[in-house]
mmCIF file of C-alpha atoms in Angstrom:
data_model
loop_
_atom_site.group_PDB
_atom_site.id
_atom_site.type_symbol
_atom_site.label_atom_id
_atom_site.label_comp_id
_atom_site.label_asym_id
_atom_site.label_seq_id
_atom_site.Cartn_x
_atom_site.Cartn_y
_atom_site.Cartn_z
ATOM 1 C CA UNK A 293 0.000 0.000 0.000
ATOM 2 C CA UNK A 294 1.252 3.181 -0.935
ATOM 3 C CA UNK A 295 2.253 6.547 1.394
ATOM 4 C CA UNK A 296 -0.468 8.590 -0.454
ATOM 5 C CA UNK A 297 -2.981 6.286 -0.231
ATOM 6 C CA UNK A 298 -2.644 5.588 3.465
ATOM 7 C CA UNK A 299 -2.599 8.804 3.683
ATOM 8 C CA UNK A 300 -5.573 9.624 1.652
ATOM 9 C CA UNK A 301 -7.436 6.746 3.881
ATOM 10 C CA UNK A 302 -6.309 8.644 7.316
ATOM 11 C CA UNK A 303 -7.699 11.540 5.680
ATOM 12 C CA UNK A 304 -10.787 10.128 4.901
ATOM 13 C CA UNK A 305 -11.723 8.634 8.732
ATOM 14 C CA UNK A 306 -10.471 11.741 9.511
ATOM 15 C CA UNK A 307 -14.390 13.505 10.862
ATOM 16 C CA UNK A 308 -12.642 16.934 10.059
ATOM 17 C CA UNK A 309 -10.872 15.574 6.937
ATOM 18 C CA UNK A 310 -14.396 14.037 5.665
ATOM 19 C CA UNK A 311 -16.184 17.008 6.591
ATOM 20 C CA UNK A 312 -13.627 19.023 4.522
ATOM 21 C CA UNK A 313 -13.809 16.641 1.465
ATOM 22 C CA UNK A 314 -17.711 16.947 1.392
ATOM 23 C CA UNK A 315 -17.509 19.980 1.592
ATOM 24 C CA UNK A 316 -15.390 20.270 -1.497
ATOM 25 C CA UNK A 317 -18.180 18.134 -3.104
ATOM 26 C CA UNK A 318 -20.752 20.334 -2.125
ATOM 27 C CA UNK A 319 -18.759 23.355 -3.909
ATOM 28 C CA UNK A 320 -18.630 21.220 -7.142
ATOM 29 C CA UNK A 321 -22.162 20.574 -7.021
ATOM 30 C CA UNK A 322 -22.879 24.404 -6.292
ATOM 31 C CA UNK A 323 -20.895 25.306 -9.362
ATOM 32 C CA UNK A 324 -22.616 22.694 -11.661
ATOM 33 C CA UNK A 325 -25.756 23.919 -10.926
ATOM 34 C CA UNK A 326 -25.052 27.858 -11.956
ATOM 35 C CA UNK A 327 -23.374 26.503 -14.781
ATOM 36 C CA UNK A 328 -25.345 23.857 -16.583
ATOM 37 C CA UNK A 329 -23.237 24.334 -20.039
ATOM 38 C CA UNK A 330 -20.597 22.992 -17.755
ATOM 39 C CA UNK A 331 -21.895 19.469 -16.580
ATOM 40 C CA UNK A 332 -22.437 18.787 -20.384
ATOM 41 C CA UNK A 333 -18.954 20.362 -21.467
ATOM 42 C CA UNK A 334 -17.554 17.276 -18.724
ATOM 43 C CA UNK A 335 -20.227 14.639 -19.561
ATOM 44 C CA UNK A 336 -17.959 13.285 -21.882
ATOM 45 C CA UNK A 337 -15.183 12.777 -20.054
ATOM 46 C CA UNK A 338 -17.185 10.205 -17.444
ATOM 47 C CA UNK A 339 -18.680 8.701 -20.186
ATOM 48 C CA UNK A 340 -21.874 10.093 -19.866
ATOM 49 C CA UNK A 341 -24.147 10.170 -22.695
ATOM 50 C CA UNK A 342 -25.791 13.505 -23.876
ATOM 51 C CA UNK A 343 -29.271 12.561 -23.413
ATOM 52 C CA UNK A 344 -28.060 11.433 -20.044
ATOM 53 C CA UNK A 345 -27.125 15.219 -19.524
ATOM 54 C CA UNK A 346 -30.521 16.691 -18.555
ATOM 55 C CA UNK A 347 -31.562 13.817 -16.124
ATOM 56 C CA UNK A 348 -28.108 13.785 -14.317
ATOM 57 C CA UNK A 349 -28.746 18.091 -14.102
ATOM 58 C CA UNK A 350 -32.227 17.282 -12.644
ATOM 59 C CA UNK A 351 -30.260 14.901 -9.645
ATOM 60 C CA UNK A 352 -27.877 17.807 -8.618
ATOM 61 C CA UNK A 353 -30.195 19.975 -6.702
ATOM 62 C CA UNK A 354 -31.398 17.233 -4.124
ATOM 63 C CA UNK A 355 -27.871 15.701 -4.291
ATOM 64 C CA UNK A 356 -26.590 19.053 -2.995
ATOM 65 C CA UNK A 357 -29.226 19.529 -0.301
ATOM 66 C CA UNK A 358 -28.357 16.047 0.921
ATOM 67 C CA UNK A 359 -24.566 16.262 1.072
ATOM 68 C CA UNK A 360 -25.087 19.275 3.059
ATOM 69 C CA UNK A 361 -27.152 17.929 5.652
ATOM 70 C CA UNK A 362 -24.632 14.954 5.918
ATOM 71 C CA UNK A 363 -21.943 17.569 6.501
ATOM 72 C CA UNK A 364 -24.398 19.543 9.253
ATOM 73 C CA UNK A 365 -24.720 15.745 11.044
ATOM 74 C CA UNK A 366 -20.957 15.362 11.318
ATOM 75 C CA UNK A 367 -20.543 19.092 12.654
ATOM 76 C CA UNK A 368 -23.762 17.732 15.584
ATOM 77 C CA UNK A 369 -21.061 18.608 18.360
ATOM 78 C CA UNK A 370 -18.652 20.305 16.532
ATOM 79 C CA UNK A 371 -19.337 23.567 18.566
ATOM 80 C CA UNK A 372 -18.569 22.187 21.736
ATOM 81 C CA UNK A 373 -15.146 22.352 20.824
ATOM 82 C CA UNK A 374 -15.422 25.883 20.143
ATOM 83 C CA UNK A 375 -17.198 26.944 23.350
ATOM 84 C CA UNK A 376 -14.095 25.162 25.086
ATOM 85 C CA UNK A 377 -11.781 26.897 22.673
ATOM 86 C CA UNK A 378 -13.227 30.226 24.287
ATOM 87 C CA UNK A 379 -13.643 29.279 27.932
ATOM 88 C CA UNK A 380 -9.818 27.802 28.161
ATOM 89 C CA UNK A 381 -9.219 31.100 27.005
ATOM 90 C CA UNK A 382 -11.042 32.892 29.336
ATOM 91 C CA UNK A 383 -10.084 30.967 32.387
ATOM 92 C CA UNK A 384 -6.477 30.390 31.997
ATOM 93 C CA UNK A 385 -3.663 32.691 32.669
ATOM 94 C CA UNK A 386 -4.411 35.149 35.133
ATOM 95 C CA UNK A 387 -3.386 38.420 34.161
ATOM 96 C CA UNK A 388 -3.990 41.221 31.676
ATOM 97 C CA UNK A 389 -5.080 39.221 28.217
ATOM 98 C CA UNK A 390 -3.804 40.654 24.826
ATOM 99 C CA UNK A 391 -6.077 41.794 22.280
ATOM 100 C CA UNK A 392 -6.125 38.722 19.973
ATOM 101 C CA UNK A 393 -6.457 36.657 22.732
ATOM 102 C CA UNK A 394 -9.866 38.265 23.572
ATOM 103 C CA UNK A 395 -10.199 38.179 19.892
ATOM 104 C CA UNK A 396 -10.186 34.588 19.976
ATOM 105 C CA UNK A 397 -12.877 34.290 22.810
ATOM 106 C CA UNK A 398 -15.131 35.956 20.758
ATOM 107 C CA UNK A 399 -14.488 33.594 17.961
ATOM 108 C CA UNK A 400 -14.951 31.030 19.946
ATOM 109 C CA UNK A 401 -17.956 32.426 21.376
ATOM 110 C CA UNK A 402 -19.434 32.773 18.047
ATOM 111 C CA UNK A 403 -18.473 29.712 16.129
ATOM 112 C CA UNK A 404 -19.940 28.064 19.210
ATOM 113 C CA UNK A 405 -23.731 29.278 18.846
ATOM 114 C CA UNK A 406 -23.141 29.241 14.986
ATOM 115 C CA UNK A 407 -22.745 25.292 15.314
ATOM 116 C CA UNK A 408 -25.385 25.027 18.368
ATOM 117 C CA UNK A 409 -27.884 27.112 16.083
ATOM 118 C CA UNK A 410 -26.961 24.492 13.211
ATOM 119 C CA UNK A 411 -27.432 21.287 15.237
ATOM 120 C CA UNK A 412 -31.305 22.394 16.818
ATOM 121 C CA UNK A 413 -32.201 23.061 13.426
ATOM 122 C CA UNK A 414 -31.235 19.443 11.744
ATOM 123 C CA UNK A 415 -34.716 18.386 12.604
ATOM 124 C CA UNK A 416 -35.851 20.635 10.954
ATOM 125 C CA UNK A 417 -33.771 20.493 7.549
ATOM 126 C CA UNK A 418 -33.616 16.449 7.490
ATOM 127 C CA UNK A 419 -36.441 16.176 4.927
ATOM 128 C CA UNK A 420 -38.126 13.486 7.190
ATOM 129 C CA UNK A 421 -42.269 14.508 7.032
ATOM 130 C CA UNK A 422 -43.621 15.438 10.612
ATOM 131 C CA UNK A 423 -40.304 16.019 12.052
ATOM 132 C CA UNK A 424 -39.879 19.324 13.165
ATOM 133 C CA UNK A 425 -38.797 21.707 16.101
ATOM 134 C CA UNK A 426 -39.101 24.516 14.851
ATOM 135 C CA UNK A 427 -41.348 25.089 12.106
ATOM 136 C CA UNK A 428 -40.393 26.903 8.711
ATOM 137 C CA UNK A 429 -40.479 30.343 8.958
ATOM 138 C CA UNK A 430 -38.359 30.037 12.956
ATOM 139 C CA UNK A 431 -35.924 27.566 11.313
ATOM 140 C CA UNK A 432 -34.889 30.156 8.291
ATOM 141 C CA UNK A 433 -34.793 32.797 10.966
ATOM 142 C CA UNK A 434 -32.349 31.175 13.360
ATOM 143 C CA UNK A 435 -30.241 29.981 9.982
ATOM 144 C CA UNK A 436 -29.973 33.521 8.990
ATOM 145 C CA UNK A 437 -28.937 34.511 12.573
ATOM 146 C CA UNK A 438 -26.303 31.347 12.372
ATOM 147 C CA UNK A 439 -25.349 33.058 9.328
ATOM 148 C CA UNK A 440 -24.299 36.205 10.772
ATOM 149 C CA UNK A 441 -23.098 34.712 13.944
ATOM 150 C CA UNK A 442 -20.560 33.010 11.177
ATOM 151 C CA UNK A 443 -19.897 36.261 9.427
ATOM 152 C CA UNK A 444 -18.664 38.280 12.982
ATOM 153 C CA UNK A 445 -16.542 34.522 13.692
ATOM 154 C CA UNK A 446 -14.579 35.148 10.649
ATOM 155 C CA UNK A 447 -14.075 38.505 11.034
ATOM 156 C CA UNK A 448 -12.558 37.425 14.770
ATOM 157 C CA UNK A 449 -10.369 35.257 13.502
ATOM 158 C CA UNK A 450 -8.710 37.126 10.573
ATOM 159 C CA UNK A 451 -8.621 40.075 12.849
ATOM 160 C CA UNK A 452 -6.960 37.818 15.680
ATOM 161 C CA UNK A 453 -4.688 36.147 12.917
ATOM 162 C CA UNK A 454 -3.584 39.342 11.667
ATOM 163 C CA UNK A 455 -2.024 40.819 14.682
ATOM 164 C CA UNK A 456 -0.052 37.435 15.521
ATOM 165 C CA UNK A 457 1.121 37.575 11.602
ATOM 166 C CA UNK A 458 2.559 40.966 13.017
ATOM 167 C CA UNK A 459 3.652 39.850 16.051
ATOM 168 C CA UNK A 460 5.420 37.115 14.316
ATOM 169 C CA UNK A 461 8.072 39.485 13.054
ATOM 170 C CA UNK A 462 7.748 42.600 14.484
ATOM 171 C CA UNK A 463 7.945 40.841 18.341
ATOM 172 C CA UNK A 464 9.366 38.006 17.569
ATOM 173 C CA UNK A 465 12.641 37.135 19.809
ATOM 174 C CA UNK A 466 16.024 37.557 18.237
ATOM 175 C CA UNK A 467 18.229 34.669 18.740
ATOM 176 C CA UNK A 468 20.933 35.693 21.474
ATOM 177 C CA UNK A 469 23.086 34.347 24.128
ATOM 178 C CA UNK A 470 26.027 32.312 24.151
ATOM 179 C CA UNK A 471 24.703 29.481 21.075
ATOM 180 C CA UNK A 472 24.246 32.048 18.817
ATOM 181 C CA UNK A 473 27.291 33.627 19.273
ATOM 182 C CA UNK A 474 28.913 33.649 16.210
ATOM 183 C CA UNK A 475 31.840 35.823 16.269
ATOM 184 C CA UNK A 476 34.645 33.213 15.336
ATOM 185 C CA UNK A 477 36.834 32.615 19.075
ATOM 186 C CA UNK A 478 40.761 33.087 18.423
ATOM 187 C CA UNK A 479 42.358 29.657 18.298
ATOM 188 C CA UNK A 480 45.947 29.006 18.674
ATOM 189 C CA UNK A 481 48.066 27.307 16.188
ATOM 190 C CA UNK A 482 48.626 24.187 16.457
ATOM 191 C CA UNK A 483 45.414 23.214 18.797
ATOM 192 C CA UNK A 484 43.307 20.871 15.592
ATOM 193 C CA UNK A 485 41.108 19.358 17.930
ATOM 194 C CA UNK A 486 40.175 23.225 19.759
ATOM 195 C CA UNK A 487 39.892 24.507 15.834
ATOM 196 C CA UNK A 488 37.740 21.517 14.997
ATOM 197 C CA UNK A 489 35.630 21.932 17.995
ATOM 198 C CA UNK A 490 34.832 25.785 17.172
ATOM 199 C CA UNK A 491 33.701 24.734 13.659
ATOM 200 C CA UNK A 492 31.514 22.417 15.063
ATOM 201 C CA UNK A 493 30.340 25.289 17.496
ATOM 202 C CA UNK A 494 29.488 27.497 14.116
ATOM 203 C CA UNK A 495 27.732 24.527 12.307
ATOM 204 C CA UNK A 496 25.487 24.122 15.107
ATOM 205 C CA UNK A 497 25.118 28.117 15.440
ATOM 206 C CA UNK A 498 24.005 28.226 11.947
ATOM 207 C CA UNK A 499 21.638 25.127 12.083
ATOM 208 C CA UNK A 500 20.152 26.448 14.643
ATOM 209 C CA UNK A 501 18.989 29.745 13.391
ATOM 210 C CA UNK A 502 18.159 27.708 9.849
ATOM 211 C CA UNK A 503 15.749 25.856 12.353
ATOM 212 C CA UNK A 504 14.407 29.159 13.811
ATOM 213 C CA UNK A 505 13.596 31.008 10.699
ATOM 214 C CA UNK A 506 11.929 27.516 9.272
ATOM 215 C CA UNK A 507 9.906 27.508 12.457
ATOM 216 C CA UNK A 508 8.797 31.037 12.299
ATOM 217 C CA UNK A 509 8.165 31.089 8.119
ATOM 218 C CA UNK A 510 5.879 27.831 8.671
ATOM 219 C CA UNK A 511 4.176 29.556 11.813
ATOM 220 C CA UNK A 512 3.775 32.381 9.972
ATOM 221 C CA UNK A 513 2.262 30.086 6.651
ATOM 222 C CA UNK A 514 -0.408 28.662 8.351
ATOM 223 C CA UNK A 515 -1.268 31.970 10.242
ATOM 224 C CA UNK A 516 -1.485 33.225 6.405
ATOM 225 C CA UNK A 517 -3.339 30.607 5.328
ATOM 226 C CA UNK A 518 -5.942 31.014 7.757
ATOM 227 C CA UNK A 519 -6.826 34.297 7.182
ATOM 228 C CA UNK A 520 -7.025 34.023 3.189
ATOM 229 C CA UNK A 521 -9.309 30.580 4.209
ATOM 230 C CA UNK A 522 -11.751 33.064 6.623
ATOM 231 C CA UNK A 523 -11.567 36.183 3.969
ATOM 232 C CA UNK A 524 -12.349 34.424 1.257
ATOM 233 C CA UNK A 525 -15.502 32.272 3.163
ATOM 234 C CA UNK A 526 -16.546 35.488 4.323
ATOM 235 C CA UNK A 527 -18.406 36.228 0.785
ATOM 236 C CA UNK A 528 -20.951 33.001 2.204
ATOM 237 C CA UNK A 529 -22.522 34.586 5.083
ATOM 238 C CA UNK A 530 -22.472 38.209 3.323
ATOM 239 C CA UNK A 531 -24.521 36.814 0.401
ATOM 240 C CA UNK A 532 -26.537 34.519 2.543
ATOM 241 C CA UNK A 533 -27.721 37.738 4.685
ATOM 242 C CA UNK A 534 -27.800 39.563 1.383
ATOM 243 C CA UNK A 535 -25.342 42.532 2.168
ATOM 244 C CA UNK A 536 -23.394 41.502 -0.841
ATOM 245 C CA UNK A 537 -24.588 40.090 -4.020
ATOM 246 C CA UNK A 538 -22.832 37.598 -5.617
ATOM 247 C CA UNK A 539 -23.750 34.460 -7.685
ATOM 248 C CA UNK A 540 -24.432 31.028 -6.469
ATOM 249 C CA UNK A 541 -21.338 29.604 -9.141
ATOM 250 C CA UNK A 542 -18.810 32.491 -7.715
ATOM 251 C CA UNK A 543 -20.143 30.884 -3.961
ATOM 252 C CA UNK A 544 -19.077 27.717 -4.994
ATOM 253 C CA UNK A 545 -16.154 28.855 -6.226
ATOM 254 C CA UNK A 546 -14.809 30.182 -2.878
ATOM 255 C CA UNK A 547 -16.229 27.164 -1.166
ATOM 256 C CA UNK A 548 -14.053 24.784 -3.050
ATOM 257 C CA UNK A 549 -10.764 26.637 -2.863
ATOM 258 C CA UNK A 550 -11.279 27.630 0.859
ATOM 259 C CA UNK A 551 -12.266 23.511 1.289
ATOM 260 C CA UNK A 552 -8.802 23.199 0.117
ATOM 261 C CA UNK A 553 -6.828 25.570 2.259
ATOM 262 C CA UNK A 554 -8.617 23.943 5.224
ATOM 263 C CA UNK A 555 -7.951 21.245 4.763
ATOM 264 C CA UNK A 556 -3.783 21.347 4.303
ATOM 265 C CA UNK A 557 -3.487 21.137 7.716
ATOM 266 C CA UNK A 558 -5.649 17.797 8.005
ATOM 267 C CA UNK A 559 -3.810 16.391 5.549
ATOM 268 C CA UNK A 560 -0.462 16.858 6.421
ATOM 269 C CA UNK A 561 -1.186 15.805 9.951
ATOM 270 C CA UNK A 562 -2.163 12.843 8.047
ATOM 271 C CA UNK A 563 0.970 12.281 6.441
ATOM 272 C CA UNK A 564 3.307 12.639 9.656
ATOM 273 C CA UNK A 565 0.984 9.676 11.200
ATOM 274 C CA UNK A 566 1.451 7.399 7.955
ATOM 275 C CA UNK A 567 5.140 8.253 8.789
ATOM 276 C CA UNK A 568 5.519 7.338 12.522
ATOM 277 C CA UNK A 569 3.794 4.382 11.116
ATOM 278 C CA UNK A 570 6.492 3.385 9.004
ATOM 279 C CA UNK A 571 9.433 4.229 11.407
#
């Protein structure tokens, strides 16, 4: 069995990592149905027939609603993790908090009762007959209201991501002290094993701030990441509460490229398992 597909298969079982590759099919679907030319432009390359076209166009609607239910079931508790994302936060260190830490609290806070207000409503969505909390018209209100509750999340955490970005390199510590000295020390002539030893001294010096500036550029990557992700899914909610217009395809657009960015992380967390695996 191959790396990739073990890792593909970790990524899979992965809830987050399945959530994330729905997801990604729910975008496609999104962008098939704005675009019909475009599900017959691809037909041939599945070997569908062209009188096939129209029926398989008819399936994508329903197919769509149903993936995205399946995605709401796997997010049921998802929001618990989020409330305890903002109360570790609020009880932990004593002492003055910095402003994307209380930045993150409120993203937590909101992300929290965006989930909750998506799990009471699955009743409601499921498509069962006679099962309902909520009724109708209370159901599209609270979605609308998890909508915006969304919209202020993502604007916490870019906000929140942004000023550790700065941080990052305008705070960040300098290497100093003694191993990252390195001014070359005088060494007589004659001594090879004292010259040999303050090469070895440098080569570590200089590994060591290779290792710091890796640390802080792939730190600072995933902070970057983040905040293009949350931007760019930003456009959902706004068009969902209709404060910008936009089309559904241009939706699904940002869906599936912000499915990807999200789920980079996932996958490479994948990977290092498949690789302790193989140690």
């Amino acid at each position: 069995m191959s790396r990739t597909f073990e890792q593909a298969h970790a990524f899979g079982t992965d809830l987050f990592g399945l959530e994330r590759f729905l997801r990604g099919v729910h975008s496609c679907l999104i962008i098939l149905q704005s675009y019909p030319p475009l599900l017959a432009l691809i037909a041939p390359l599945f070997t569908i027939p062209a009188a096939s076209v129209k029926p398989a166009y008819a399936v994508i609607a329903p197919l769509k609603d149903q993936v995205n239910i399946t995605r709401r079931y796997i997010r049921t508790f998802k929001f618990i993790d989020s409330y305890a994302l903002a109360y570790g936060l609020v009880t932990g260190a004593a002492g003055p908090k910095s402003l994307e830490t209380y930045l993150d609290i409120f993203y937590g806070t909101f992300m929290g009762t965006f989930g909750m207000l998506e799990t009471i409503t699955l009743p409601d969505i499921s498509g069962v007959p006679g099962l309902s909390i909520f009724g109708r018209e209370k159901t599209i209100y609270l979605n609308i209201e998890a909508q915006r509750l969304w919209l202020f999340g993502l604007v916490c955490s870019v906000l929140s991501n942004g000023i550790k970005l700065i941080k990052l390199f305008a705070l960040a510590p300098v290497p100093s002290g003694e191993a990252f000295n390195v001014a070359e020390k005088k060494v007589p002539e004659g001594k090879e094993e004292e010259l040999n030893a303050e090469r070895e001294r440098l080569k570590k010096i200089v590994d060591q701030r290779k290792q710091h500036r890796a640390a802080v550029k792939a730190k600072a990557r995933v902070l970057m990441r983040k905040m293009l992700a949350d931007t760019m899914d930003m456009i959902i909610p706004l068009t969902s509460l209709g404060w910008y217009v936009s089309e559904p395809g241009v939706v699904g657009s940002v869906m599936l490229v912000t499915s990807v960015l999200t789920s980079l992380d996932t996958w490479e967390k994948c990977r290092v398992q498949v690789e302790k695996r193989h140690q």
